[in-house]
Coordinates of C-alpha atoms and ligand atoms in Angstrom, one line a residue:
M1 CA 13.8 68.0 -75.9
K2 CA 15.6 69.4 -73.0
Q3 CA 15.0 68.3 -69.4
K4 CA 11.3 67.5 -68.9
R5 CA 11.0 66.6 -65.2
F6 CA 12.3 68.5 -62.1
I7 CA 12.4 66.8 -58.6
L8 CA 13.9 68.0 -55.4
S9 CA 15.8 65.7 -53.0
E10 CA 14.3 65.1 -49.5
E11 CA 16.8 67.6 -47.9
E12 CA 15.5 70.4 -50.3
I13 CA 11.8 69.9 -49.1
P14 CA 10.8 73.3 -47.7
R15 CA 10.9 73.5 -43.9
Y16 CA 8.7 76.3 -43.5
W17 CA 5.2 77.1 -44.8
Y18 CA 4.8 80.7 -46.1
N19 CA 2.1 82.9 -44.4
I20 CA 1.3 85.6 -47.0
M21 CA -0.9 87.4 -44.6
A22 CA 2.3 88.7 -42.9
E23 CA 3.4 90.6 -46.1
M24 CA 0.1 91.6 -47.8
P25 CA -0.4 95.2 -48.5
N26 CA -3.9 95.0 -46.9
K27 CA -4.6 92.2 -44.4
P28 CA -7.9 90.4 -44.8
M29 CA -10.6 91.9 -42.7
P30 CA -11.3 90.1 -39.3
L31 CA -13.7 87.1 -39.0
L32 CA -16.8 88.2 -37.0
N33 CA -18.9 86.6 -34.4
P34 CA -22.4 86.6 -36.3
A35 CA -24.3 87.2 -33.0
T36 CA -22.2 90.2 -31.8
R37 CA -20.5 91.2 -34.9
E38 CA -17.4 91.3 -32.7
E39 CA -14.0 90.3 -34.0
L40 CA -13.2 86.8 -33.3
K41 CA -10.1 85.8 -31.4
A42 CA -8.1 82.5 -31.6
E43 CA -9.8 81.2 -28.4
D44 CA -13.3 81.6 -30.1
L45 CA -12.3 78.9 -32.7
Y46 CA -10.9 76.4 -30.2
P47 CA -14.3 74.5 -30.0
L48 CA -14.2 73.8 -33.5
F49 CA -10.5 73.5 -34.5
A50 CA -7.2 72.2 -33.0
K51 CA -5.6 75.1 -31.1
E52 CA -2.6 75.4 -33.2
L53 CA -4.7 75.7 -36.4
C54 CA -6.7 78.6 -34.7
H55 CA -3.6 80.5 -34.2
Q56 CA -2.3 79.8 -37.6
E57 CA -5.7 80.9 -38.9
L58 CA -5.4 84.3 -37.3
N59 CA -1.6 84.8 -37.6
T60 CA -0.9 87.9 -39.6
T61 CA 2.5 88.7 -38.3
D62 CA 4.8 85.6 -39.0
P63 CA 5.7 85.0 -42.6
W64 CA 7.3 81.8 -41.9
I65 CA 5.8 79.0 -39.9
E66 CA 8.0 75.8 -39.2
I67 CA 6.6 72.5 -40.5
P68 CA 6.7 70.0 -37.8
E69 CA 9.5 67.3 -38.3
E70 CA 6.8 64.3 -38.1
V71 CA 4.7 66.2 -40.8
R72 CA 7.8 66.8 -43.0
D73 CA 8.7 63.2 -42.7
L74 CA 5.1 62.1 -44.0
Y75 CA 5.4 64.7 -46.9
K76 CA 8.5 62.7 -47.9
Y77 CA 6.5 59.6 -48.8
Y78 CA 5.3 61.8 -52.0
R79 CA 7.2 64.9 -52.0
S80 CA 8.7 66.8 -53.8
T81 CA 6.0 66.5 -56.4
P82 CA 7.5 66.8 -60.0
L83 CA 7.6 70.0 -62.0
V84 CA 7.1 69.0 -65.6
R85 CA 7.7 70.9 -68.9
A86 CA 4.7 70.2 -70.8
Y87 CA 6.4 69.7 -74.3
G88 CA 3.5 67.5 -75.5
L89 CA 0.9 70.2 -74.9
E90 CA 3.2 73.0 -76.3
Q91 CA 3.4 70.9 -79.6
R92 CA -0.2 70.3 -79.8
L93 CA -1.1 73.9 -79.3
R94 CA 1.9 75.0 -81.6
T95 CA 2.4 77.8 -79.0
P96 CA 5.7 79.5 -78.6
A97 CA 4.7 79.6 -74.8
H98 CA 6.7 77.6 -72.3
I99 CA 4.3 75.5 -70.3
Y100 CA 5.3 73.8 -66.9
F101 CA 2.8 72.1 -64.6
K102 CA 3.2 71.1 -60.9
N103 CA 1.9 67.5 -60.6
E104 CA 0.2 67.2 -57.2
S105 CA -1.6 64.4 -58.6
V106 CA 1.1 62.0 -57.6
S107 CA 0.2 62.1 -54.0
P108 CA -1.2 58.7 -52.5
M109 CA -4.7 60.2 -52.6
G110 CA -4.2 61.7 -56.2
S111 CA -4.6 65.3 -55.2
H112 CA -3.0 68.3 -53.4
K113 CA -5.5 67.8 -50.4
L114 CA -3.0 65.6 -48.4
N115 CA -0.9 68.5 -48.0
S116 CA -3.2 70.0 -45.3
A117 CA -4.9 66.8 -44.2
I118 CA -1.6 65.6 -42.6
P119 CA -0.9 68.8 -40.5
Q120 CA -4.7 69.0 -39.5
A121 CA -4.5 65.5 -38.2
Y122 CA -1.2 65.9 -36.6
Y123 CA -2.2 69.1 -34.7
C124 CA -5.5 67.3 -33.5
K125 CA -3.5 64.3 -32.5
K126 CA -0.9 66.2 -30.6
E127 CA -3.7 67.9 -28.5
G128 CA -5.2 64.6 -27.4
I129 CA -8.2 64.7 -29.8
T130 CA -9.7 61.3 -30.7
N131 CA -12.3 62.0 -33.5
V132 CA -12.2 64.3 -36.6
T133 CA -15.2 65.3 -38.8
T134 CA -15.3 67.0 -42.1
E135 CA -17.3 67.5 -45.3
T136 CA -16.4 66.5 -48.8
G137 CA -17.5 67.2 -52.3
A138 CA -16.2 64.9 -55.0
G139 CA -14.4 63.1 -52.2
Q140 CA -10.7 64.2 -52.5
W141 CA -10.6 66.0 -49.3
G142 CA -12.5 63.2 -47.6
A143 CA -10.2 60.5 -48.9
S144 CA -7.2 62.6 -47.8
L145 CA -8.6 63.3 -44.3
A146 CA -9.6 59.7 -43.9
Y147 CA -6.1 58.5 -44.8
A148 CA -4.2 61.2 -42.4
A149 CA -6.7 60.3 -39.7
R150 CA -5.7 56.7 -39.8
L151 CA -2.0 57.7 -40.1
F152 CA -2.4 59.3 -36.6
G153 CA -4.9 56.8 -35.2
L154 CA -7.9 59.2 -35.2
E155 CA -11.6 58.2 -36.0
A156 CA -12.9 60.2 -39.0
A157 CA -16.6 60.9 -39.8
V158 CA -17.2 62.5 -43.2
Y159 CA -20.2 64.0 -44.7
Q160 CA -20.3 63.8 -48.4
V161 CA -22.4 65.9 -50.7
K162 CA -25.1 63.5 -51.6
I163 CA -24.9 64.2 -55.4
S164 CA -21.2 63.3 -55.3
Y165 CA -21.8 60.4 -52.9
E166 CA -24.0 58.9 -55.8
Q167 CA -22.0 60.0 -58.8
K168 CA -18.5 59.0 -57.4
P169 CA -19.1 55.6 -55.4
Y170 CA -15.3 54.8 -55.4
R171 CA -14.3 57.9 -53.4
R172 CA -16.8 56.6 -50.8
S173 CA -14.9 53.1 -50.8
I174 CA -11.6 54.9 -50.7
M175 CA -12.7 56.6 -47.4
Q176 CA -14.3 53.6 -46.0
T177 CA -11.0 51.5 -46.8
F178 CA -9.2 53.8 -44.5
G179 CA -11.9 53.3 -41.9
A180 CA -13.9 56.4 -42.3
Q181 CA -17.5 56.5 -41.5
V182 CA -19.3 58.2 -44.6
T183 CA -22.6 59.9 -44.6
P184 CA -24.4 61.5 -47.6
S185 CA -25.5 65.1 -46.9
P186 CA -28.0 66.4 -46.2
S187 CA -28.7 63.5 -43.7
M188 CA -31.3 62.9 -41.0
S189 CA -28.4 62.5 -38.6
T190 CA -28.0 66.3 -37.7
R191 CA -30.5 69.1 -36.9
A192 CA -29.2 70.9 -39.8
G193 CA -29.4 68.1 -42.1
R194 CA -33.1 67.4 -41.1
K195 CA -34.1 71.0 -41.4
I196 CA -32.8 71.2 -44.9
L197 CA -34.5 67.9 -45.8
T198 CA -37.8 69.0 -44.4
E199 CA -37.7 72.1 -46.5
H200 CA -36.2 70.5 -49.7
P201 CA -36.8 66.7 -49.4
N202 CA -34.8 66.2 -52.9
H203 CA -31.9 68.4 -52.1
Q204 CA -28.8 67.0 -53.6
G205 CA -26.5 68.5 -51.1
S206 CA -23.8 71.2 -51.3
L207 CA -20.4 71.8 -49.7
G208 CA -22.4 74.2 -47.6
T209 CA -25.0 71.7 -46.3
A210 CA -22.1 69.1 -45.5
I211 CA -20.2 71.8 -43.7
S212 CA -23.2 72.5 -41.4
E213 CA -23.5 68.8 -40.5
A214 CA -20.0 68.3 -39.9
V215 CA -19.6 71.4 -37.7
E216 CA -22.8 70.3 -35.7
L217 CA -21.2 67.0 -35.1
A218 CA -17.8 68.4 -33.9
R219 CA -19.8 70.8 -31.5
T220 CA -21.9 68.0 -30.1
T221 CA -19.3 65.3 -29.8
P222 CA -16.8 65.4 -27.1
N223 CA -13.2 65.4 -28.1
C224 CA -14.2 65.7 -31.8
K225 CA -12.6 68.6 -33.9
Y226 CA -13.9 69.7 -37.3
T227 CA -11.3 70.1 -40.4
L228 CA -11.7 71.9 -43.7
G229 CA -10.1 71.1 -46.9
S230 CA -10.1 74.7 -48.5
V231 CA -11.2 78.1 -48.0
L232 CA -9.5 78.7 -44.6
N233 CA -6.2 80.7 -44.1
H234 CA -4.4 77.7 -42.4
V235 CA -5.4 75.3 -45.3
S236 CA -3.8 77.8 -47.9
L237 CA -0.7 78.1 -45.5
H238 CA -0.2 74.3 -45.6
Q239 CA -0.5 74.3 -49.4
T240 CA 2.2 76.8 -49.9
I241 CA 4.6 73.9 -50.0
I242 CA 3.7 73.4 -53.5
G243 CA 4.7 76.9 -54.7
Q244 CA 8.0 77.0 -52.7
E245 CA 9.0 73.7 -54.3
A246 CA 7.9 75.0 -57.7
M247 CA 10.0 77.9 -57.3
K248 CA 13.2 76.0 -56.6
Q249 CA 12.2 73.6 -59.6
M250 CA 11.7 76.6 -62.0
E251 CA 15.1 77.9 -60.9
M252 CA 16.5 74.4 -61.8
A253 CA 14.7 74.8 -65.2
G254 CA 16.2 78.2 -65.6
E255 CA 13.0 80.0 -66.0
Y256 CA 10.6 82.2 -64.0
P257 CA 6.9 82.3 -64.5
D258 CA 5.0 85.2 -66.3
M259 CA 1.9 83.7 -65.2
V260 CA 0.8 81.2 -62.5
I261 CA -2.6 79.4 -63.0
A262 CA -4.7 77.2 -60.8
C263 CA -8.2 76.1 -60.7
F264 CA -10.4 77.6 -58.1
G265 CA -12.8 75.9 -55.5
G266 CA -12.1 77.9 -52.2
G267 CA -8.6 78.9 -53.1
S268 CA -6.3 76.5 -51.4
N269 CA -4.3 75.0 -54.4
F270 CA -4.4 78.4 -55.9
G271 CA -2.9 80.0 -53.1
G272 CA -0.7 77.1 -52.6
I273 CA 1.1 77.5 -55.8
S274 CA 0.7 81.2 -56.2
F275 CA 1.6 82.8 -52.7
P276 CA 5.5 82.3 -53.0
F277 CA 5.4 83.7 -56.3
M278 CA 3.3 86.4 -55.3
R279 CA 5.7 87.3 -52.4
E280 CA 8.2 88.1 -55.2
N281 CA 5.7 90.6 -56.8
I282 CA 5.0 92.3 -53.4
L283 CA 8.5 92.3 -52.2
N284 CA 10.8 92.4 -55.2
G285 CA 8.9 93.9 -58.2
K286 CA 8.3 90.8 -60.0
K287 CA 5.4 91.2 -62.5
T288 CA 3.9 87.6 -62.7
R289 CA 0.0 87.4 -63.4
F290 CA -1.9 85.1 -61.2
I291 CA -5.0 83.7 -62.8
A292 CA -7.7 81.6 -60.8
A293 CA -9.9 79.4 -63.2
E294 CA -13.3 79.0 -61.8
P295 CA -16.5 77.2 -63.1
S296 CA -18.9 79.3 -65.0
S297 CA -21.7 77.7 -62.9
C298 CA -20.1 78.8 -59.6
P299 CA -18.3 82.0 -60.2
K300 CA -17.8 83.7 -57.2
L301 CA -14.6 85.6 -58.1
T302 CA -15.9 87.0 -61.5
H303 CA -19.5 87.3 -60.5
G304 CA -19.9 87.3 -56.8
K305 CA -20.1 90.2 -54.4
F306 CA -17.4 90.9 -51.6
E307 CA -19.2 91.0 -48.4
Y308 CA -19.5 89.2 -45.1
D309 CA -21.1 85.8 -45.4
F310 CA -21.4 82.4 -43.8
G311 CA -19.2 79.6 -44.8
D312 CA -22.0 77.1 -44.7
E313 CA -25.7 76.7 -45.5
A314 CA -27.2 76.7 -41.9
G315 CA -25.0 79.8 -40.7
Y316 CA -22.9 77.9 -38.2
T317 CA -19.8 79.3 -39.0
P318 CA -18.1 82.6 -38.2
L319 CA -18.9 85.5 -40.7
L320 CA -16.2 85.7 -43.3
P321 CA -15.0 88.7 -45.4
M322 CA -15.0 87.1 -49.0
F323 CA -16.4 87.1 -52.6
T324 CA -19.4 85.1 -52.4
L325 CA -22.5 84.0 -54.2
G326 CA -24.6 83.7 -51.0
H327 CA -24.4 80.8 -48.5
N328 CA -27.7 79.6 -49.9
F329 CA -26.4 79.3 -53.4
T330 CA -26.7 75.7 -54.8
P331 CA -24.5 75.5 -57.9
A332 CA -25.4 73.4 -60.7
N333 CA -24.3 69.8 -60.8
I334 CA -21.2 70.1 -62.7
H335 CA -18.7 67.1 -62.4
A336 CA -16.0 69.3 -60.9
G337 CA -17.4 68.7 -57.5
G338 CA -14.4 70.2 -55.7
L339 CA -15.1 73.7 -57.1
R340 CA -18.8 73.7 -56.2
Y341 CA -18.5 76.1 -53.3
H342 CA -20.3 79.4 -52.9
G343 CA -17.4 81.5 -51.3
A344 CA -13.6 82.3 -51.7
G345 CA -11.1 82.2 -49.2
M346 CA -10.7 85.4 -47.1
I347 CA -7.0 86.1 -48.3
V348 CA -7.5 85.4 -51.9
S349 CA -10.8 87.5 -51.7
Q350 CA -8.5 90.4 -50.3
L351 CA -5.8 89.8 -53.0
M352 CA -8.6 90.1 -55.7
K353 CA -10.0 93.2 -54.4
D354 CA -6.5 94.8 -54.3
G355 CA -5.8 93.7 -57.9
L356 CA -3.0 91.3 -57.0
M357 CA -4.6 88.6 -59.1
E358 CA -7.1 87.9 -61.7
A359 CA -9.9 85.3 -62.4
V360 CA -11.6 83.8 -65.4
D361 CA -14.5 81.5 -65.6
I362 CA -14.6 78.3 -67.6
Q363 CA -17.6 76.3 -69.2
Q364 CA -17.9 72.8 -68.3
L365 CA -17.4 71.5 -71.9
E366 CA -14.4 73.7 -72.4
S367 CA -12.9 72.4 -69.3
F368 CA -13.4 68.7 -70.5
E369 CA -12.1 69.5 -73.9
A370 CA -9.0 71.0 -72.4
G371 CA -8.7 67.9 -70.1
C372 CA -8.8 65.4 -73.1
L373 CA -6.3 67.5 -75.0
F374 CA -3.9 67.5 -72.0
A375 CA -4.3 63.7 -71.5
Q376 CA -3.6 62.8 -75.0
A377 CA -0.5 65.2 -75.0
E378 CA 0.9 64.4 -71.5
G379 CA -0.5 60.8 -70.6
I380 CA -2.1 62.0 -67.5
I381 CA -6.0 62.2 -67.1
P382 CA -6.7 65.4 -65.0
A383 CA -9.2 65.8 -62.3
P384 CA -12.4 67.5 -63.7
E385 CA -11.3 70.5 -61.3
S386 CA -7.9 70.7 -62.8
C387 CA -9.3 70.7 -66.3
H388 CA -10.3 74.3 -65.5
A389 CA -6.7 75.2 -64.9
I390 CA -5.7 73.5 -68.1
A391 CA -8.3 75.4 -70.2
A392 CA -7.3 78.9 -68.8
T393 CA -3.6 77.8 -69.8
I394 CA -4.8 76.9 -73.4
R395 CA -6.5 80.2 -73.5
E396 CA -3.1 81.9 -72.5
A397 CA -1.0 79.7 -74.8
N398 CA -3.1 80.5 -77.7
R399 CA -2.8 84.1 -77.1
C400 CA 1.0 83.8 -77.2
K401 CA 0.5 82.0 -80.5
E402 CA -1.3 85.0 -81.8
T403 CA 1.2 87.7 -80.5
G404 CA 4.3 85.3 -81.0
E405 CA 5.4 85.8 -77.2
E406 CA 7.5 83.2 -75.6
K407 CA 5.6 83.6 -72.3
V408 CA 6.4 81.1 -69.4
I409 CA 3.1 79.6 -68.0
L410 CA 3.1 77.5 -64.7
F411 CA -0.1 75.8 -63.9
N412 CA -1.0 73.4 -61.0
L413 CA -2.2 70.0 -61.8
S414 CA -4.3 69.7 -58.6
G415 CA -5.2 66.2 -59.1
H416 CA -5.8 63.2 -61.4
G417 CA -9.0 62.0 -62.8
L418 CA -8.8 58.4 -62.7
I419 CA -11.6 58.0 -60.1
D420 CA -13.7 60.5 -62.2
M421 CA -14.1 58.3 -65.3
A422 CA -17.7 58.4 -65.2
S423 CA -17.7 62.2 -65.8
Y424 CA -15.3 61.5 -68.8
D425 CA -17.7 58.8 -70.0
K426 CA -20.5 61.4 -70.0
Y427 CA -18.4 64.0 -71.7
L428 CA -17.4 61.5 -74.4
A429 CA -20.9 60.4 -75.0
G430 CA -22.1 63.9 -75.6
D431 CA -24.2 64.0 -72.3
L432 CA -22.6 66.9 -70.6
Q433 CA -23.8 70.5 -71.1
N434 CA -22.8 74.0 -70.0
Y435 CA -24.4 75.9 -67.2
T436 CA -24.4 79.6 -66.3
F437 CA -24.5 80.5 -62.7
N438 CA -28.2 81.3 -62.8
D439 CA -28.9 77.6 -63.6
T440 CA -28.9 76.3 -60.1
S441 CA -30.6 73.1 -59.3
V442 CA -31.5 71.8 -55.7
Ligands
LIG1 C1 -10.6 70.1 -53.8 C2 -10.0 70.2 -55.1 C3 -9.9 71.5 -55.9 C4 -10.5 72.8 -55.2 O1 -10.2 73.3 -54.2 P1 -9.1 74.5 -53.9 O2 -9.3 74.7 -52.4 O3 -9.7 75.6 -54.6 O4 -7.9 74.0 -54.4 C5 -9.2 71.5 -56.9 N1 -8.7 70.4 -57.5 C6 -8.8 69.1 -56.9 C7 -8.3 67.9 -57.5 C8 -9.5 69.0 -55.6 O5 -9.4 68.0 -55.1

């Protein structure tokens, strides 16, 4: 066995985030004000987000955006994350493919989410903001934001999707350990929540309902900003630290990926690992394939429509041009809570439309089967979300076995599943089922 793990020195950690919007063949269509249908300017977003983040959101000209030194210093607590050659998995599959994964599960919060939570909290603090609010599904984003808020002395209020609040009690305790206030959504504490509960008293919540509540809180509380863990352009921007590191690490391994694969909720870990490599396709004629793996029960890229839609249930957000299943869509209660979002980020939606990437949908049982195989082969229990990327990787590796091709596959291990063992319990007991996207449950 040749070298298995590739790690960068602190010196080699990237100093810039990569803003693919500056180099895309077609830029995303603009965000629109829902009332006037006019194009939004950065100032229009100021009431919601820290100013610097508003500018990053709409920046379509600068390909490189400097990572503030304070943020980079905090990244050093867990970065670089290892790039690992999955020899164990290759052997189990008897595939000629070379499989690598970027292990984002080693962050203190166990997922890639901290990569954006740190800069979001940093920019809020720098502007004199005292409170931040957000939504969370399975709780990975809420946990990351709660920790990042603590690092900068901000108060955090988190709306957690009710079904996850109940299914994943330890994520709630993690957020509370860091001092965040956690409320299950929909709740009676906001107008949006009360409206949803009046119409659907048993509503189990979705990211859409939780976003509405958090946005409302930010709008009605002085000195409070909203933060988001996925979907938006500035979130994918921060996540490009993953792909830039991976690029240097693949170079250390002496290989270049034929395929880059990541699971897909709103697109941030997919964009994070893909965009630096996609730059090589756009500018330098490389032919890497980029594959987003989404759940069959929430398949916006493979079954959604490209149109302007709201980012939340109540219609508080700007109109976003994206692949969407409709902002009122409530996905089935699959255990990959982080993938239960109705829309895809604007950048990724445009890239999909332009044929620069592909998407596949994965059933719940296939995802857990893949996760268990990976765990046995590599000793890491993957997050239910990440299991989708692994399942897509296994499909491609099996294809290589049929054709005898020695392709190089890189996938992102977006998080570990150690706090999701209740989901694995259900899978192992045979209590999980597949859902198609018509099987919605409210
Ligand atoms: C949130 C989350 C996802 C999905 O979000 P993206 O923005 O699509 O990356 C995937 N994996 C894990 C572990 C997550 O926490």
